[in-house]
PDB file of C-alpha atoms and ligand atoms in Angstrom:
ATOM      1  CA  MET A  12      22.081  22.319  76.104  1.00 48.00           C
ATOM      2  CA  THR A  13      25.495  22.018  77.591  1.00 48.00           C
ATOM      3  CA  HIS A  14      28.395  24.400  77.668  1.00 51.00           C
ATOM      4  CA  SER A  15      30.999  21.908  78.754  1.00 47.00           C
ATOM      5  CA  LEU A  16      33.503  20.631  76.248  1.00 49.00           C
ATOM      6  CA  PRO A  17      33.183  16.940  75.486  1.00 50.00           C
ATOM      7  CA  GLN A  18      36.682  16.219  76.749  1.00 68.00           C
ATOM      8  CA  THR A  19      35.806  17.262  80.320  1.00 74.00           C
ATOM      9  CA  GLU A  20      32.829  14.943  80.603  1.00 75.00           C
ATOM     10  CA  GLY A  21      33.238  11.795  82.653  1.00 76.00           C
ATOM     11  CA  LEU A  22      36.648  12.846  83.894  1.00 81.00           C
ATOM     12  CA  ASP A  23      37.809  12.024  87.374  1.00 88.00           C
ATOM     13  CA  GLU A  24      37.100  14.743  89.905  1.00 89.00           C
ATOM     14  CA  SER A  25      40.749  15.171  90.897  1.00 90.00           C
ATOM     15  CA  VAL A  26      41.696  15.653  87.239  1.00 92.00           C
ATOM     16  CA  LEU A  27      39.005  18.301  86.845  1.00 93.00           C
ATOM     17  CA  VAL A  28      40.227  20.079  89.996  1.00 93.00           C
ATOM     18  CA  GLU A  29      43.793  20.135  88.671  1.00 93.00           C
ATOM     19  CA  ARG A  30      42.700  21.425  85.287  1.00 94.00           C
ATOM     20  CA  ALA A  31      40.432  24.032  86.889  1.00 94.00           C
ATOM     21  CA  LYS A  32      43.293  25.188  89.093  1.00 94.00           C
ATOM     22  CA  SER A  33      45.471  25.650  86.038  1.00 94.00           C
ATOM     23  CA  GLY A  34      42.864  28.037  84.662  1.00 92.00           C
ATOM     24  CA  GLU A  35      40.710  25.863  82.438  1.00 94.00           C
ATOM     25  CA  THR A  36      37.248  27.390  82.783  1.00 94.00           C
ATOM     26  CA  ALA A  37      35.475  24.444  81.132  1.00 94.00           C
ATOM     27  CA  ALA A  38      36.941  22.086  83.727  1.00 94.00           C
ATOM     28  CA  PHE A  39      35.669  24.275  86.535  1.00 96.00           C
ATOM     29  CA  THR A  40      32.158  24.582  85.109  1.00 94.00           C
ATOM     30  CA  GLU A  41      31.988  20.832  84.516  1.00 94.00           C
ATOM     31  CA  LEU A  42      33.103  20.290  88.110  1.00 93.00           C
ATOM     32  CA  VAL A  43      30.451  22.528  89.653  1.00 94.00           C
ATOM     33  CA  ARG A  44      27.766  21.322  87.253  1.00 92.00           C
ATOM     34  CA  ARG A  45      28.026  17.962  88.990  1.00 91.00           C
ATOM     35  CA  TYR A  46      26.894  19.541  92.255  1.00 91.00           C
ATOM     36  CA  ASP A  47      24.765  22.551  91.361  1.00 92.00           C
ATOM     37  CA  LYS A  48      21.475  20.699  91.880  1.00 89.00           C
ATOM     38  CA  LYS A  49      22.519  19.516  95.332  1.00 88.00           C
ATOM     39  CA  ILE A  50      23.782  22.945  96.304  1.00 92.00           C
ATOM     40  CA  PHE A  51      20.574  24.537  95.085  1.00 93.00           C
ATOM     41  CA  ARG A  52      18.480  22.083  97.075  1.00 88.00           C
ATOM     42  CA  MET A  53      20.482  22.672 100.230  1.00 90.00           C
ATOM     43  CA  ALA A  54      20.286  26.450  99.791  1.00 93.00           C
ATOM     44  CA  LYS A  55      16.567  26.244  99.177  1.00 90.00           C
ATOM     45  CA  GLN A  56      16.026  24.200 102.302  1.00 88.00           C
ATOM     46  CA  ILE A  57      17.922  26.674 104.432  1.00 90.00           C
ATOM     47  CA  THR A  58      16.567  29.876 102.889  1.00 89.00           C
ATOM     48  CA  GLN A  59      13.141  28.498 101.906  1.00 85.00           C
ATOM     49  CA  SER A  60      13.168  30.608  98.757  1.00 87.00           C
ATOM     50  CA  ASP A  61      13.951  29.907  95.090  1.00 90.00           C
ATOM     51  CA  GLU A  62      15.229  33.422  94.579  1.00 93.00           C
ATOM     52  CA  ASP A  63      17.609  33.336  97.531  1.00 94.00           C
ATOM     53  CA  ALA A  64      18.751  29.839  96.611  1.00 95.00           C
ATOM     54  CA  GLU A  65      19.641  31.038  93.107  1.00 96.00           C
ATOM     55  CA  ASP A  66      21.677  33.929  94.536  1.00 96.00           C
ATOM     56  CA  VAL A  67      23.358  31.582  96.987  1.00 97.00           C
ATOM     57  CA  LEU A  68      24.265  29.121  94.238  1.00 96.00           C
ATOM     58  CA  GLN A  69      25.653  31.836  92.005  1.00 96.00           C
ATOM     59  CA  GLU A  70      27.676  33.531  94.724  1.00 97.00           C
ATOM     60  CA  ALA A  71      28.972  30.237  96.084  1.00 97.00           C
ATOM     61  CA  LEU A  72      30.134  29.040  92.665  1.00 97.00           C
ATOM     62  CA  PHE A  73      32.009  32.254  91.956  1.00 97.00           C
ATOM     63  CA  LYS A  74      33.597  32.250  95.421  1.00 97.00           C
ATOM     64  CA  ALA A  75      34.655  28.677  94.857  1.00 97.00           C
ATOM     65  CA  TYR A  76      36.277  29.744  91.598  1.00 96.00           C
ATOM     66  CA  LYS A  77      38.099  32.647  93.256  1.00 96.00           C
ATOM     67  CA  HIS A  78      39.337  30.504  96.140  1.00 96.00           C
ATOM     68  CA  LEU A  79      40.006  27.290  94.279  1.00 95.00           C
ATOM     69  CA  ASP A  80      43.667  27.441  95.266  1.00 93.00           C
ATOM     70  CA  ASP A  81      42.586  27.063  98.909  1.00 93.00           C
ATOM     71  CA  PHE A  82      41.053  23.690  98.155  1.00 94.00           C
ATOM     72  CA  GLN A  83      43.687  21.212  99.206  1.00 87.00           C
ATOM     73  CA  GLY A  84      42.060  18.031  98.055  1.00 80.00           C
ATOM     74  CA  ASN A  85      42.192  16.329 101.449  1.00 77.00           C
ATOM     75  CA  SER A  86      38.426  16.676 101.769  1.00 78.00           C
ATOM     76  CA  LYS A  87      35.886  15.960  99.088  1.00 84.00           C
ATOM     77  CA  PHE A  88      35.286  18.818  96.673  1.00 90.00           C
ATOM     78  CA  TYR A  89      31.582  18.690  97.500  1.00 88.00           C
ATOM     79  CA  THR A  90      32.230  19.108 101.235  1.00 85.00           C
ATOM     80  CA  TRP A  91      34.409  22.084 100.481  1.00 90.00           C
ATOM     81  CA  ILE A  92      31.981  23.821  98.152  1.00 93.00           C
ATOM     82  CA  VAL A  93      28.912  23.048 100.258  1.00 90.00           C
ATOM     83  CA  ARG A  94      30.593  24.808 103.162  1.00 90.00           C
ATOM     84  CA  ILE A  95      30.956  27.941 101.059  1.00 94.00           C
ATOM     85  CA  ALA A  96      27.310  27.659 100.013  1.00 95.00           C
ATOM     86  CA  VAL A  97      26.062  27.164 103.585  1.00 93.00           C
ATOM     87  CA  ASN A  98      27.814  30.324 104.677  1.00 92.00           C
ATOM     88  CA  GLU A  99      26.248  32.225 101.785  1.00 95.00           C
ATOM     89  CA  ALA A 100      22.831  30.825 102.714  1.00 94.00           C
ATOM     90  CA  LEU A 101      23.236  31.842 106.350  1.00 90.00           C
ATOM     91  CA  MET A 102      24.256  35.334 105.295  1.00 91.00           C
ATOM     92  CA  LYS A 103      21.079  35.578 103.230  1.00 90.00           C
ATOM     93  CA  LEU A 104      19.025  34.450 106.158  1.00 86.00           C
ATOM     94  CA  ARG A 105      20.591  37.022 108.443  1.00 84.00           C
ATOM     95  CA  LYS A 106      20.123  39.817 105.924  1.00 83.00           C
ATOM     96  CA  ARG A 107      16.536  38.932 105.171  1.00 76.00           C
ATOM     97  CA  LYS A 108      15.500  38.595 108.768  1.00 66.00           C
ATOM     98  CA  SER A 109      17.480  41.472 110.188  1.00 55.00           C
ATOM     99  CA  ASP A 110      14.387  42.426 112.185  1.00 43.00           C
ATOM    100  CA  ARG A 111      14.095  38.963 113.690  1.00 50.00           C
ATOM    101  CA  THR A 112      17.683  38.166 114.576  1.00 47.00           C
ATOM    102  CA  VAL A 113      18.802  34.833 113.279  1.00 49.00           C
ATOM    103  CA  SER A 114      21.547  33.597 115.488  1.00 52.00           C
ATOM    104  CA  LEU A 115      22.952  30.135 115.265  1.00 52.00           C
ATOM    105  CA  ASP A 116      24.631  30.186 118.627  1.00 50.00           C
ATOM    106  CA  GLU A 117      21.764  31.581 120.693  1.00 50.00           C
ATOM    107  CA  GLU A 118      20.931  29.767 123.892  1.00 47.00           C
ATOM    108  CA  ILE A 119      17.905  27.679 123.064  1.00 49.00           C
ATOM    109  CA  ASP A 120      15.713  25.411 125.051  1.00 54.00           C
ATOM    110  CA  THR A 121      16.263  21.960 123.647  1.00 54.00           C
ATOM    111  CA  GLY A 122      13.824  20.353 126.083  1.00 58.00           C
ATOM    112  CA  GLU A 123      13.048  17.017 124.454  1.00 58.00           C
ATOM    113  CA  GLU A 124       9.902  16.369 126.489  1.00 57.00           C
ATOM    114  CA  THR A 125       7.972  19.102 124.732  1.00 60.00           C
ATOM    115  CA  VAL A 126       8.329  17.407 121.365  1.00 67.00           C
ATOM    116  CA  THR A 127       7.304  13.874 122.188  1.00 71.00           C
ATOM    117  CA  ARG A 128       3.583  14.201 122.632  1.00 78.00           C
ATOM    118  CA  GLU A 129       2.627  12.234 119.561  1.00 85.00           C
ATOM    119  CA  ILE A 130       3.217   8.590 120.402  1.00 88.00           C
ATOM    120  CA  ALA A 131       1.686   6.604 117.573  1.00 91.00           C
ATOM    121  CA  VAL A 132       2.915   4.107 115.026  1.00 92.00           C
ATOM    122  CA  TRP A 133       2.805   5.051 111.375  1.00 94.00           C
ATOM    123  CA  ASP A 134       0.236   3.620 109.039  1.00 91.00           C
ATOM    124  CA  GLY A 135       2.432   1.790 106.552  1.00 90.00           C
ATOM    125  CA  ASP A 136       5.267   3.236 104.552  1.00 91.00           C
ATOM    126  CA  PRO A 137       4.738   6.895 103.539  1.00 93.00           C
ATOM    127  CA  GLU A 138       6.823   6.298 100.408  1.00 91.00           C
ATOM    128  CA  GLN A 139       4.212   3.754  99.304  1.00 92.00           C
ATOM    129  CA  ARG A 140       1.192   5.726 100.464  1.00 92.00           C
ATOM    130  CA  TYR A 141       2.024   9.058  98.877  1.00 93.00           C
ATOM    131  CA  SER A 142       3.331  10.216  95.520  1.00 92.00           C
ATOM    132  CA  GLN A 143       6.804  11.784  95.419  1.00 88.00           C
ATOM    133  CA  GLU A 144       5.131  15.166  94.995  1.00 88.00           C
ATOM    134  CA  GLU A 145       2.745  14.804  97.946  1.00 93.00           C
ATOM    135  CA  LEU A 146       5.521  13.488 100.130  1.00 93.00           C
ATOM    136  CA  ARG A 147       7.807  16.361  99.216  1.00 89.00           C
ATOM    137  CA  VAL A 148       5.154  18.913 100.205  1.00 90.00           C
ATOM    138  CA  ILE A 149       4.696  17.205 103.566  1.00 94.00           C
ATOM    139  CA  LEU A 150       8.446  16.946 104.227  1.00 93.00           C
ATOM    140  CA  ASP A 151       9.113  20.537 103.106  1.00 89.00           C
ATOM    141  CA  ASN A 152       6.323  21.910 105.272  1.00 91.00           C
ATOM    142  CA  ALA A 153       7.676  20.078 108.291  1.00 94.00           C
ATOM    143  CA  ILE A 154      11.234  21.311 107.713  1.00 92.00           C
ATOM    144  CA  GLN A 155      10.002  24.834 107.075  1.00 88.00           C
ATOM    145  CA  SER A 156       8.377  25.012 110.480  1.00 91.00           C
ATOM    146  CA  LEU A 157      11.694  24.398 112.270  1.00 92.00           C
ATOM    147  CA  LYS A 158      13.654  27.340 113.609  1.00 89.00           C
ATOM    148  CA  PRO A 159      16.591  28.181 111.280  1.00 88.00           C
ATOM    149  CA  SER A 160      19.129  27.029 113.853  1.00 87.00           C
ATOM    150  CA  PHE A 161      17.546  23.561 114.022  1.00 93.00           C
ATOM    151  CA  ARG A 162      16.733  23.404 110.334  1.00 93.00           C
ATOM    152  CA  THR A 163      20.279  24.144 109.212  1.00 93.00           C
ATOM    153  CA  VAL A 164      21.823  21.503 111.453  1.00 95.00           C
ATOM    154  CA  PHE A 165      19.280  18.918 110.292  1.00 95.00           C
ATOM    155  CA  VAL A 166      19.820  19.711 106.606  1.00 92.00           C
ATOM    156  CA  LEU A 167      23.592  19.407 106.906  1.00 92.00           C
ATOM    157  CA  ARG A 168      23.644  16.283 109.074  1.00 93.00           C
ATOM    158  CA  ASP A 169      20.686  14.259 107.897  1.00 92.00           C
ATOM    159  CA  VAL A 170      20.055  15.415 104.338  1.00 87.00           C
ATOM    160  CA  GLU A 171      23.546  16.360 103.126  1.00 85.00           C
ATOM    161  CA  GLU A 172      25.094  13.748 105.430  1.00 86.00           C
ATOM    162  CA  LEU A 173      27.963  15.861 106.688  1.00 88.00           C
ATOM    163  CA  SER A 174      29.614  14.534 109.856  1.00 91.00           C
ATOM    164  CA  THR A 175      28.996  16.150 113.248  1.00 94.00           C
ATOM    165  CA  GLU A 176      32.504  17.651 113.085  1.00 92.00           C
ATOM    166  CA  GLU A 177      32.024  19.027 109.562  1.00 89.00           C
ATOM    167  CA  THR A 178      28.660  20.499 110.575  1.00 92.00           C
ATOM    168  CA  ALA A 179      30.131  22.108 113.696  1.00 93.00           C
ATOM    169  CA  ASP A 180      32.989  23.462 111.638  1.00 88.00           C
ATOM    170  CA  THR A 181      30.756  24.831 108.885  1.00 87.00           C
ATOM    171  CA  LEU A 182      28.366  26.554 111.284  1.00 89.00           C
ATOM    172  CA  GLY A 183      30.916  27.671 113.853  1.00 87.00           C
ATOM    173  CA  LEU A 184      29.106  25.715 116.553  1.00 92.00           C
ATOM    174  CA  SER A 185      30.476  23.461 119.258  1.00 95.00           C
ATOM    175  CA  ILE A 186      29.981  19.732 118.833  1.00 95.00           C
ATOM    176  CA  PRO A 187      27.582  19.500 121.811  1.00 95.00           C
ATOM    177  CA  ALA A 188      25.544  22.350 120.291  1.00 95.00           C
ATOM    178  CA  VAL A 189      25.281  20.487 116.990  1.00 96.00           C
ATOM    179  CA  LYS A 190      24.233  17.337 118.823  1.00 95.00           C
ATOM    180  CA  SER A 191      21.535  18.992 120.913  1.00 93.00           C
ATOM    181  CA  ARG A 192      20.126  20.872 117.908  1.00 95.00           C
ATOM    182  CA  LEU A 193      20.101  17.733 115.820  1.00 96.00           C
ATOM    183  CA  LEU A 194      18.223  15.845 118.518  1.00 95.00           C
ATOM    184  CA  ARG A 195      15.672  18.599 118.845  1.00 94.00           C
ATOM    185  CA  ALA A 196      15.244  18.885 115.068  1.00 96.00           C
ATOM    186  CA  ARG A 197      14.794  15.146 114.628  1.00 96.00           C
ATOM    187  CA  LEU A 198      12.235  14.969 117.414  1.00 95.00           C
ATOM    188  CA  GLU A 199      10.274  17.941 116.108  1.00 95.00           C
ATOM    189  CA  LEU A 200      10.160  16.468 112.619  1.00 96.00           C
ATOM    190  CA  ARG A 201       9.189  13.086 114.007  1.00 96.00           C
ATOM    191  CA  GLU A 202       6.369  14.749 115.909  1.00 94.00           C
ATOM    192  CA  LYS A 203       5.088  16.600 112.847  1.00 94.00           C
ATOM    193  CA  LEU A 204       5.355  13.639 110.490  1.00 96.00           C
ATOM    194  CA  THR A 205       3.684  11.347 113.001  1.00 95.00           C
ATOM    195  CA  ARG A 206       0.696  13.689 113.047  1.00 92.00           C
ATOM    196  CA  MET A 207       0.495  13.173 109.288  1.00 92.00           C
ATOM    197  CA  PHE A 208       1.338   9.500 109.035  1.00 94.00           C
ATOM    198  CA  LYS A 209      -0.154   7.892 112.127  1.00 91.00           C
ATOM    199  CA  LYS A 210      -2.736   5.134 111.955  1.00 82.00           C
ATOM    200  CA  LYS A 211      -6.368   6.171 111.534  1.00 66.00           C
ATOM    201  CA  GLY A 212      -4.807   9.478 110.604  1.00 48.00           C
ATOM    202  CA  GLU A 213      -6.787  10.142 107.441  1.00 43.00           C
ATOM    203  CA  ASP A 214      -8.379  13.145 109.128  1.00 44.00           C
ATOM    204  CA  ALA A 215      -4.913  14.609 109.644  1.00 41.00           C
ATOM    205  CA  PHE A 216      -5.209  15.835 106.065  1.00 43.00           C
ATOM    206  CA  ALA A 217      -7.688  18.411 107.255  1.00 37.00           C
ATOM    207  CA  TYR A 218      -4.662  20.413 108.404  1.00 37.00           C
ATOM    208  CA  LEU A 219      -3.041  20.653 104.988  1.00 32.00           C
TER     209      LEU A 219
ATOM    210  CA  MET B  30      17.531   0.870 135.028  1.00 82.00           C
ATOM    211  CA  LEU B  31      17.372   3.540 132.356  1.00 91.00           C
ATOM    212  CA  THR B  32      14.437   5.909 132.302  1.00 92.00           C
ATOM    213  CA  CYS B  33      12.547   7.204 129.279  1.00 92.00           C
ATOM    214  CA  LYS B  34      14.302  10.530 129.784  1.00 91.00           C
ATOM    215  CA  ASP B  35      17.687   8.777 129.541  1.00 93.00           C
ATOM    216  CA  LEU B  36      16.600   7.088 126.343  1.00 94.00           C
ATOM    217  CA  LEU B  37      15.471  10.360 124.854  1.00 92.00           C
ATOM    218  CA  SER B  38      18.692  12.165 125.658  1.00 91.00           C
ATOM    219  CA  GLU B  39      20.713   9.275 124.176  1.00 94.00           C
ATOM    220  CA  LEU B  40      18.414   8.837 121.191  1.00 95.00           C
ATOM    221  CA  ASN B  41      20.947  10.096 118.648  1.00 94.00           C
ATOM    222  CA  THR B  42      23.781   7.915 119.889  1.00 94.00           C
ATOM    223  CA  PHE B  43      21.353   4.998 119.751  1.00 96.00           C
ATOM    224  CA  LEU B  44      20.092   5.788 116.242  1.00 95.00           C
ATOM    225  CA  ASP B  45      23.506   6.652 114.827  1.00 92.00           C
ATOM    226  CA  ASP B  46      25.018   3.666 116.583  1.00 90.00           C
ATOM    227  CA  THR B  47      27.666   5.717 118.364  1.00 91.00           C
ATOM    228  CA  ALA B  48      26.843   4.645 121.929  1.00 89.00           C
ATOM    229  CA  ASP B  49      29.422   2.466 123.640  1.00 94.00           C
ATOM    230  CA  PRO B  50      28.429  -1.220 123.716  1.00 95.00           C
ATOM    231  CA  ASN B  51      27.281  -1.302 127.368  1.00 95.00           C
ATOM    232  CA  LEU B  52      25.112   1.759 127.024  1.00 95.00           C
ATOM    233  CA  ARG B  53      23.778   0.503 123.736  1.00 95.00           C
ATOM    234  CA  GLN B  54      22.739  -2.760 125.327  1.00 96.00           C
ATOM    235  CA  GLU B  55      20.918  -0.950 128.113  1.00 96.00           C
ATOM    236  CA  LEU B  56      19.216   1.371 125.659  1.00 96.00           C
ATOM    237  CA  GLN B  57      18.160  -1.604 123.559  1.00 96.00           C
ATOM    238  CA  ARG B  58      16.747  -3.321 126.649  1.00 96.00           C
ATOM    239  CA  HIS B  59      14.748  -0.223 127.530  1.00 96.00           C
ATOM    240  CA  VAL B  60      13.398   0.033 123.982  1.00 96.00           C
ATOM    241  CA  ASN B  61      12.371  -3.624 124.040  1.00 96.00           C
ATOM    242  CA  GLU B  62      10.505  -3.205 127.312  1.00 95.00           C
ATOM    243  CA  CYS B  63       9.019   0.260 126.918  1.00 95.00           C
ATOM    244  CA  PRO B  64       6.286   0.576 124.255  1.00 93.00           C
ATOM    245  CA  ASN B  65       6.452   4.389 124.176  1.00 93.00           C
ATOM    246  CA  CYS B  66      10.178   4.501 123.588  1.00 94.00           C
ATOM    247  CA  TRP B  67       9.879   1.744 121.007  1.00 95.00           C
ATOM    248  CA  VAL B  68       7.448   3.960 119.083  1.00 95.00           C
ATOM    249  CA  ILE B  69       9.702   7.019 119.435  1.00 95.00           C
ATOM    250  CA  VAL B  70      12.721   5.106 118.129  1.00 96.00           C
ATOM    251  CA  ASP B  71      10.738   3.504 115.310  1.00 96.00           C
ATOM    252  CA  THR B  72       9.085   6.715 114.114  1.00 96.00           C
ATOM    253  CA  THR B  73      12.293   8.749 114.389  1.00 96.00           C
ATOM    254  CA  GLN B  74      14.107   6.122 112.316  1.00 96.00           C
ATOM    255  CA  LYS B  75      11.350   6.326 109.716  1.00 96.00           C
ATOM    256  CA  THR B  76      11.511  10.130 109.757  1.00 96.00           C
ATOM    257  CA  LEU B  77      15.225  10.026 108.911  1.00 95.00           C
ATOM    258  CA  LYS B  78      14.602   7.410 106.258  1.00 93.00           C
ATOM    259  CA  VAL B  79      12.003   9.479 104.360  1.00 93.00           C
ATOM    260  CA  TYR B  80      14.204  12.563 104.443  1.00 91.00           C
ATOM    261  CA  LYS B  81      17.256  10.680 103.230  1.00 87.00           C
ATOM    262  CA  GLY B  82      15.158   9.043 100.518  1.00 84.00           C
ATOM    263  CA  MET B  83      13.865  12.360  99.253  1.00 79.00           C
ATOM    264  CA  GLN B  84      14.975  12.815  95.651  1.00 70.00           C
ATOM    265  CA  ALA B  85      16.918  15.937  94.806  1.00 67.00           C
ATOM    266  CA  GLN B  86      14.438  18.496  93.591  1.00 69.00           C
ATOM    267  CA  GLU B  87      14.857  19.705  90.051  1.00 74.00           C
ATOM    268  CA  ILE B  88      16.185  23.221  89.771  1.00 82.00           C
ATOM    269  CA  PRO B  89      13.293  25.326  88.451  1.00 81.00           C
ATOM    270  CA  PRO B  90      13.582  25.763  84.678  1.00 76.00           C
ATOM    271  CA  GLY B  91      15.949  28.493  83.661  1.00 89.00           C
ATOM    272  CA  ILE B  92      17.786  28.835  86.949  1.00 93.00           C
ATOM    273  CA  GLU B  93      20.579  26.388  86.180  1.00 91.00           C
ATOM    274  CA  SER B  94      21.384  27.839  82.767  1.00 91.00           C
ATOM    275  CA  ARG B  95      21.071  31.387  84.119  1.00 94.00           C
ATOM    276  CA  VAL B  96      23.467  30.628  86.956  1.00 95.00           C
ATOM    277  CA  MET B  97      25.982  28.890  84.702  1.00 94.00           C
ATOM    278  CA  LYS B  98      25.903  31.691  82.142  1.00 94.00           C
ATOM    279  CA  ALA B  99      26.399  34.311  84.827  1.00 95.00           C
ATOM    280  CA  LEU B 100      29.247  32.263  86.244  1.00 95.00           C
ATOM    281  CA  GLU B 101      30.997  31.981  82.894  1.00 94.00           C
ATOM    282  CA  ARG B 102      30.559  35.719  82.374  1.00 95.00           C
ATOM    283  CA  LYS B 103      31.991  36.541  85.798  1.00 95.00           C
ATOM    284  CA  ILE B 104      34.930  34.221  85.278  1.00 95.00           C
ATOM    285  CA  ALA B 105      35.674  35.775  81.888  1.00 94.00           C
ATOM    286  CA  ALA B 106      35.509  39.275  83.390  1.00 95.00           C
ATOM    287  CA  ASP B 107      37.724  38.177  86.242  1.00 93.00           C
ATOM    288  CA  LYS B 108      40.312  36.707  83.871  1.00 90.00           C
ATOM    289  CA  ALA B 109      40.266  39.859  81.726  1.00 91.00           C
ATOM    290  CA  SER B 110      40.776  42.155  84.716  1.00 89.00           C
ATOM    291  CA  SER B 111      43.586  40.068  86.192  1.00 80.00           C
ATOM    292  CA  GLY B 112      45.322  40.202  82.818  1.00 65.00           C
ATOM    293  CA  ALA B 113      45.609  36.452  82.462  1.00 52.00           C
TER     294      ALA B 113
HETATM  295 ZN1   ZN C 306      10.764   4.475 127.827  1.00 79.93          ZN
END
């Protein structure tokens, strides 16, 4: 079931933005409907919760509506709205873990040596060896085990494919901080996935 | 000669192809000659590939329509209160 009017479907994004700005609700809902799945996924990866991700999506979409006039159109609409959603997700994280302070700019040890113990080639292509569902569980578990400050940078850079500058801007981090966190996150994930995917690694499933 | 530590600290510039050409060449030479670093580069590349290839997860049933309904309701309330 769809709430959008037929005449907003398939329209160019810039046309939808203009119509939404002039107060056409259907244009706005059609616009955000194009990205709600991606925003939900991103929010879920950062907050690790369906419930929080739903709140994040809802709050981000309404904020986007309220601040639509601030969107200048010199960046992509998705980049603009995802930034709003990331900030909502981070706020959730901070609220939820108020006992265990979640700080994105804390000084952290990014020592690379500690995360390169597993030196082994992978046994074939995981995308061939596992079903989408199995692979998703493995990838989600690995991402979940990262600290929020590494996880968020990885999700924005390597899953959402924001640039280093956009990521720094969104998170209020310096560019070197984004780079060192990204390196650490990539190496930690590599380490964890290698434990799963390495050759003669069938016994690795004992850990699941 | 670059060390393994150098390679590791430049891993992102190597993978994202943002190293300047001279450095890139040296990094490439190290990777060709050092089996450990070759494995690190190869498995990190594959790690990025599986994450990028991950299909967008479906929103659990009900959430999307709930969110969109709530949004339409909030927008309507907002329009009413701003007297538009
Ligand atoms: Zn080496």
